[in-house]
């Protein structure tokens, strides 16, 4: 019996507000065989029917490693992955990444040293290949976090805050004309429960304590790429080039 083809996993790591979710979704739209999975979205969906989980998420603390691990593996099962792939969509110029095997971007996993160690227990069909760290200063990410908005009508994600300082050039990310025409921004735009000054401070501390050691683990295995997105989404061509170059230089079996 032929062995099942492996799914290649690319982890995105960054401080809250570093933009990794936005970059991950945009990357996935460029490639036919690249799917985007936001671990935060998975947990927030599960929290709708789990009050204990909801309280943890809104506190700024990290969810239990085992719970996160199980949620991610479940989302990567074949049927759920196909559903995610359909939701991600591709633009009309989408091409094939690497050797044509399925690739998944994991936004927000692994986020702790314990979660990193759990990767060794994953099914052999899932292959953690590399991590991309988005290196953004604290003051930049705080500004962007406080500006995040989501439209309850069209589902669009926006950011009303822009950044223009010390070489960083990130204009506000505003909605398309379709949203402008059918959505009342004063009524329909929502902030996440954890995008408050106090919780942001807590989340930044958690990142330093829990997630920075994860970077060391990836680096020690020569599977860490650091990317500085000075111009935000205008850096997508450069980011895609970094990803393609990595797979060009590293043969994954």
XYZ file of C-alpha atoms in Angstrom:
253
model
C 0.000 0.000 0.000
C 1.382 3.411 -0.965
C 2.127 5.724 1.927
C -0.081 8.784 2.334
C 1.493 12.009 1.106
C 2.676 14.307 3.845
C 1.140 17.727 4.477
C 3.853 20.353 4.905
C 3.276 22.774 7.808
C 4.529 26.361 7.991
C 4.158 28.024 11.410
C 3.754 31.789 11.720
C 5.080 33.333 14.936
C 4.851 36.926 16.064
C 3.671 39.229 18.789
C -0.049 39.961 18.980
C -0.716 42.583 16.306
C 2.346 41.719 14.207
C 0.051 40.979 11.272
C 0.858 37.296 10.915
C -2.794 36.378 10.364
C -3.164 38.904 7.559
C 0.092 37.835 5.915
C -0.827 34.160 6.254
C -4.212 34.574 4.606
C -2.703 36.606 1.754
C 0.025 34.014 1.228
C -2.549 31.219 1.060
C -4.458 33.081 -1.663
C -1.354 33.020 -3.873
C -0.887 29.249 -4.033
C -3.225 26.459 -5.087
C -1.765 24.032 -2.555
C -1.432 26.345 0.459
C -4.207 26.556 3.078
C -4.464 29.031 5.943
C -5.441 27.909 9.452
C -5.865 30.493 12.192
C -5.569 28.668 15.507
C -7.024 31.713 17.260
C -10.130 31.556 15.055
C -10.508 27.842 15.808
C -10.328 28.481 19.545
C -12.704 31.453 19.395
C -15.181 29.301 17.468
C -14.923 26.556 20.092
C -15.296 29.158 22.867
C -18.828 29.966 21.672
C -19.935 26.720 23.313
C -17.361 26.650 26.117
C -17.593 29.450 28.706
C -14.371 28.409 30.468
C -12.435 28.636 27.215
C -14.027 32.008 26.434
C -12.881 33.437 29.778
C -9.298 32.275 29.178
C -9.219 33.837 25.715
C -10.547 37.205 26.876
C -8.063 37.310 29.773
C -5.063 37.433 27.450
C -3.643 34.194 28.879
C -2.774 31.124 26.830
C -5.139 28.167 26.508
C -4.030 24.800 27.902
C -1.487 23.245 25.530
C -3.308 19.934 25.230
C -6.598 21.613 24.300
C -4.888 23.702 21.624
C -2.969 20.713 20.281
C -6.125 18.599 19.935
C -8.025 21.460 18.265
C -5.271 21.964 15.687
C -4.933 18.256 14.843
C -8.696 17.979 14.442
C -8.701 20.963 12.060
C -5.945 19.309 10.000
C -7.896 16.103 9.420
C -8.622 15.516 5.743
C -12.295 16.518 5.719
C -11.808 19.642 7.840
C -8.720 20.629 5.860
C -10.658 20.425 2.608
C -13.322 22.704 4.085
C -10.631 25.187 5.127
C -9.133 25.047 1.654
C -12.500 25.917 0.127
C -12.919 28.834 2.527
C -9.396 30.174 1.901
C -9.816 30.553 -1.840
C -7.136 31.650 -4.306
C -6.791 34.595 -6.615
C -6.831 34.120 -10.375
C -3.029 33.991 -10.582
C -2.559 31.287 -7.922
C 0.373 28.995 -8.612
C 1.796 25.834 -7.073
C 4.175 26.055 -4.120
C 7.182 23.754 -3.722
C 6.625 20.243 -5.110
C 2.833 20.335 -5.326
C 2.073 18.597 -2.013
C -0.453 20.154 0.326
C 0.926 22.900 2.568
C -0.785 24.511 5.550
C 0.025 27.797 7.267
C -0.483 27.548 11.026
C -1.142 30.992 12.479
C -0.544 30.771 16.215
C 0.896 27.276 16.699
C 3.144 26.260 18.330
C 3.029 29.129 20.806
C 4.741 27.498 23.810
C 7.678 25.177 24.373
C 5.257 22.435 25.435
C 3.308 22.790 22.179
C 6.578 22.550 20.240
C 7.388 19.256 21.952
C 3.893 17.931 21.170
C 4.684 18.235 17.449
C 6.851 15.124 17.776
C 3.700 13.148 18.645
C 1.715 14.293 15.628
C 0.673 11.854 12.863
C 3.521 11.120 10.452
C 1.422 12.574 7.622
C 1.881 16.060 9.106
C 5.372 17.505 8.685
C 6.364 20.741 10.499
C 8.784 22.279 7.991
C 9.646 25.768 9.177
C 8.544 28.815 11.156
C 8.420 32.417 9.995
C 8.875 35.004 12.732
C 7.443 38.468 12.066
C 9.752 40.836 13.942
C 7.781 43.995 14.811
C 8.539 46.432 17.694
C 6.177 46.642 20.676
C 4.948 50.182 19.994
C 3.998 49.281 16.412
C 1.992 46.193 17.354
C 0.180 48.009 20.165
C -0.942 50.723 17.746
C -2.171 48.115 15.273
C -3.952 46.047 17.942
C -5.928 49.042 19.168
C -7.041 49.728 15.603
C -8.323 46.257 14.692
C -11.956 46.008 13.601
C -14.200 43.316 12.124
C -17.412 44.000 10.207
C -20.304 41.964 11.598
C -22.155 42.179 8.267
C -19.612 41.311 5.569
C -17.041 39.593 7.828
C -14.190 41.809 6.648
C -11.152 42.451 8.875
C -9.814 46.013 8.926
C -7.498 48.298 10.840
C -8.282 51.959 11.408
C -4.795 52.807 12.733
C -1.854 53.576 10.493
C 1.877 53.687 11.292
C 4.478 55.993 9.717
C 7.663 56.164 11.795
C 11.295 54.988 11.848
C 11.071 53.300 8.450
C 7.722 51.636 9.175
C 4.983 52.498 6.685
C 1.660 50.791 7.392
C -1.406 52.733 6.215
C -4.803 51.940 7.742
C -6.377 48.823 6.231
C -9.837 50.027 5.232
C -12.717 48.121 3.618
C -13.634 47.864 -0.032
C -16.447 49.880 -1.574
C -18.791 46.884 -1.156
C -18.523 47.142 2.627
C -18.857 50.923 2.536
C -22.128 50.635 0.666
C -23.890 48.051 2.827
C -22.346 48.330 6.302
C -22.739 50.995 8.976
C -19.225 51.309 10.371
C -20.402 52.944 13.605
C -22.796 50.086 14.316
C -21.447 47.030 12.480
C -17.737 47.288 13.241
C -16.614 45.263 16.245
C -13.442 45.093 18.353
C -12.157 41.818 19.718
C -12.753 41.383 23.448
C -9.012 41.071 24.075
C -8.009 44.247 22.188
C -7.894 46.493 25.246
C -4.835 48.245 26.714
C -4.713 46.072 29.855
C -5.157 42.760 28.046
C -2.681 43.757 25.331
C -0.084 44.374 28.037
C -0.797 40.923 29.478
C -0.553 39.261 26.049
C 2.787 40.927 25.308
C 4.187 39.627 28.596
C 2.868 36.149 27.826
C 4.571 36.289 24.431
C 7.917 37.149 25.969
C 7.659 34.397 28.570
C 6.068 31.606 26.547
C 6.671 32.146 22.851
C 10.180 33.567 22.583
C 11.676 30.199 23.710
C 9.814 28.602 20.786
C 11.876 30.741 18.401
C 15.057 29.312 19.885
C 13.827 25.773 19.263
C 13.103 26.447 15.568
C 16.408 28.293 15.215
C 18.403 25.447 16.738
C 16.959 23.175 14.047
C 17.786 25.675 11.276
C 14.106 26.052 10.453
C 13.468 29.655 11.450
C 13.079 32.558 9.038
C 12.853 36.103 10.415
C 10.877 38.630 8.388
C 10.599 42.367 9.134
C 7.469 43.747 7.399
C 8.383 47.431 7.297
C 5.635 48.230 4.796
C 2.944 45.823 5.959
C 0.917 44.122 3.224
C 2.967 45.922 0.577
C 5.724 43.446 1.489
C 3.774 40.410 0.220
C 5.886 39.873 -2.902
C 9.047 39.879 -0.788
C 7.490 37.508 1.770
C 6.366 35.102 -0.950
C 9.881 35.181 -2.368
C 11.383 34.305 1.017
C 9.046 31.310 1.325
C 9.701 30.074 -2.213
C 13.461 30.428 -1.789
C 13.368 28.360 1.392
C 11.626 25.446 -0.308
C 13.889 25.775 -3.322
C 16.957 25.340 -1.092
C 15.542 22.662 1.237
C 14.388 19.337 -0.076
C 11.617 17.946 2.146
C 10.778 14.279 2.004
